[in-house]
Coordinates of C-alpha atoms in Angstrom, one line a residue:
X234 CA -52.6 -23.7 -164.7
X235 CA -54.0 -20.7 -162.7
X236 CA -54.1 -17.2 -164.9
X237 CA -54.4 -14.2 -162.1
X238 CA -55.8 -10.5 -163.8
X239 CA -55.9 -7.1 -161.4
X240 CA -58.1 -4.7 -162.1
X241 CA -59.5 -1.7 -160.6
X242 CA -56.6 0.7 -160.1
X243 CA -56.1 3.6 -161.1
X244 CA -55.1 7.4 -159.6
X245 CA -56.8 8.9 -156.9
X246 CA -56.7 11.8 -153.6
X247 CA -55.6 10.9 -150.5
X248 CA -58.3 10.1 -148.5
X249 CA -59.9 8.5 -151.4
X250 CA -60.8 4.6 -151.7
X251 CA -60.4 2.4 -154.9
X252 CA -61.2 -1.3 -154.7
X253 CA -58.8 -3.8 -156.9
X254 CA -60.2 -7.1 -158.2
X255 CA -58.2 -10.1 -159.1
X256 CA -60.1 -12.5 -161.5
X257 CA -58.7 -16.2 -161.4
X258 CA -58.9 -18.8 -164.3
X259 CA -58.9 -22.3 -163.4
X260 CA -61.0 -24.9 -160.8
X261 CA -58.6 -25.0 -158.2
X262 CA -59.3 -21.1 -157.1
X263 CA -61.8 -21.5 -154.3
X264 CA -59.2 -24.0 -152.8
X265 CA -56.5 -21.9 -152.6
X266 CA -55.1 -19.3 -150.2
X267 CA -55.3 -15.6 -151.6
X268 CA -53.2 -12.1 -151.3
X269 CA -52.1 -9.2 -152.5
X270 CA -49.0 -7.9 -152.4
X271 CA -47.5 -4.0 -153.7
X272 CA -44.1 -2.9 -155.0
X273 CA -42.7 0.3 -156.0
X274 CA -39.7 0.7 -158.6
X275 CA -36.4 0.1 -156.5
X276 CA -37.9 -1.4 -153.7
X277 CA -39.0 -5.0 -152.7
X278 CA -41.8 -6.6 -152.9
X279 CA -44.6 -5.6 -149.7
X280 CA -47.1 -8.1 -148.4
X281 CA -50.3 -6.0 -148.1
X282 CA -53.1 -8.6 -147.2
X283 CA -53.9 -12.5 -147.1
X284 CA -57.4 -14.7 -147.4
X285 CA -57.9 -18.5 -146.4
X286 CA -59.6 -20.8 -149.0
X287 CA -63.0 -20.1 -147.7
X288 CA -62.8 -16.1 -147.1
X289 CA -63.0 -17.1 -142.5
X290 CA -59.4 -15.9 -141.8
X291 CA -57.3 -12.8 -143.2
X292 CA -54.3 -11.1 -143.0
X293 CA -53.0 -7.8 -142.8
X294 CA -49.6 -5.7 -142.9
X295 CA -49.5 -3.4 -140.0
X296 CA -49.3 -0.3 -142.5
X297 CA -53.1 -1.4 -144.3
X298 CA -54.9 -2.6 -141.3
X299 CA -57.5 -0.7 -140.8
X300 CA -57.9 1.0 -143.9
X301 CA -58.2 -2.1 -146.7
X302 CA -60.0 -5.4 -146.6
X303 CA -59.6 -8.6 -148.6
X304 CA -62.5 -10.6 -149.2
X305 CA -63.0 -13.3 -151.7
X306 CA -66.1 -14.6 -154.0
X307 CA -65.3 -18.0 -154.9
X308 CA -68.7 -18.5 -156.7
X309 CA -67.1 -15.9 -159.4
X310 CA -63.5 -16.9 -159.2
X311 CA -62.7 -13.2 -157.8
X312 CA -60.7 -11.6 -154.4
X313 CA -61.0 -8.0 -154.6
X314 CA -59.3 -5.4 -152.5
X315 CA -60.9 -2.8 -150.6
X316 CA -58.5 0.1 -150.1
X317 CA -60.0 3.0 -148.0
X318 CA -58.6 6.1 -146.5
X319 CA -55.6 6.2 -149.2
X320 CA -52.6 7.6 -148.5
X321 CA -49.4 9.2 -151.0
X322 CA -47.2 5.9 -149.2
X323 CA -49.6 2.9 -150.7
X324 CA -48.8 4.3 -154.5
X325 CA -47.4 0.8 -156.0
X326 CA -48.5 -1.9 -158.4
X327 CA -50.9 -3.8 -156.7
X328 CA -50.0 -7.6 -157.7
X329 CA -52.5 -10.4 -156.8
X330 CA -51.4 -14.3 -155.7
X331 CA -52.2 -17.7 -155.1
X332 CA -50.2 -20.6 -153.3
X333 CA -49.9 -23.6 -154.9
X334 CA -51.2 -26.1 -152.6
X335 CA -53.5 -26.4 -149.7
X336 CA -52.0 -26.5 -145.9
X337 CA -51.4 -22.7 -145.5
X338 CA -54.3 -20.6 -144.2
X339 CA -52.8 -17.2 -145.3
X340 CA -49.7 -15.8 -145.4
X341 CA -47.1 -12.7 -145.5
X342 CA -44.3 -14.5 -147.1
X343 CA -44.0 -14.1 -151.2
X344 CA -42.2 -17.6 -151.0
X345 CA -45.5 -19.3 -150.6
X346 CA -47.0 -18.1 -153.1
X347 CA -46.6 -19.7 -156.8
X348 CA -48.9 -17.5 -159.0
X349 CA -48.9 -13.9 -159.6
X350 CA -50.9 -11.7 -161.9
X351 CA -49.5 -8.5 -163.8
X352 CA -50.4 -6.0 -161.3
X353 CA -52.4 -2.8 -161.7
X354 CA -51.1 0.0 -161.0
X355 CA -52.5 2.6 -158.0
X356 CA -50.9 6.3 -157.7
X357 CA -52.3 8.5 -154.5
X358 CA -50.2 11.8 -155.2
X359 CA -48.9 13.9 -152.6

């Protein structure tokens, strides 16, 4: 069983940066594809960023790139989430995720992913 916990958000200006961190319990974490995804009330789910196994590929949605970074330390079980330049449009719970199994390098789609943590929650007012 994988356990994901956020951390790290919080409220802050636009223009500001806040970096999220997503703790993992379990072995199989430094195996496993990583990501982050956002969602605001009313609206679906938003694939934000991905990370391979090994931290040598990533993944971004055309709206982040640019301005966050995924990156991964598998020696302490942690992906964090680097979120510069922020803007009133990324204000969402942030929610961290893992696939399942091994043969996908990183990925946008919510469907391939089989853990979630609770999300943390990040508010850039306008």
């Amino acid at each position: 069983q994988v356990q994901l916990v956020e951390s790290g958000g919080g409220l802050v200006q636009t223009g500001g940066s806040l970096r999220l961190s997503c703790a993992a319990s379990g072995r199989i974490f430094s195996s496993r594809t990583m990501a982050w995804f956002r969602q605001t009330p009313g609206k679906a789910r938003e694939f934000v960023a991905s990370i391979s196994w090994n931290g040598g590929s990533a993944l971004y949605a055309d709206s982040v790139k640019g301005r966050f970074t995924i990156s991964r330390d598998n020696s302490k079980n942690t992906v964090f989430l680097q979120m510069n330049s922020l803007k009133p449009d990324d204000t969402a719970a942030y929610y961290c995720a893992a696939v399942r199994g091994d043969g996908i390098t990183t990925s946008s789609k919510g469907t391939d992913y089989f853990y979630w943590g609770q999300g943390t929650q990040v508010t850039v007012p306008s």
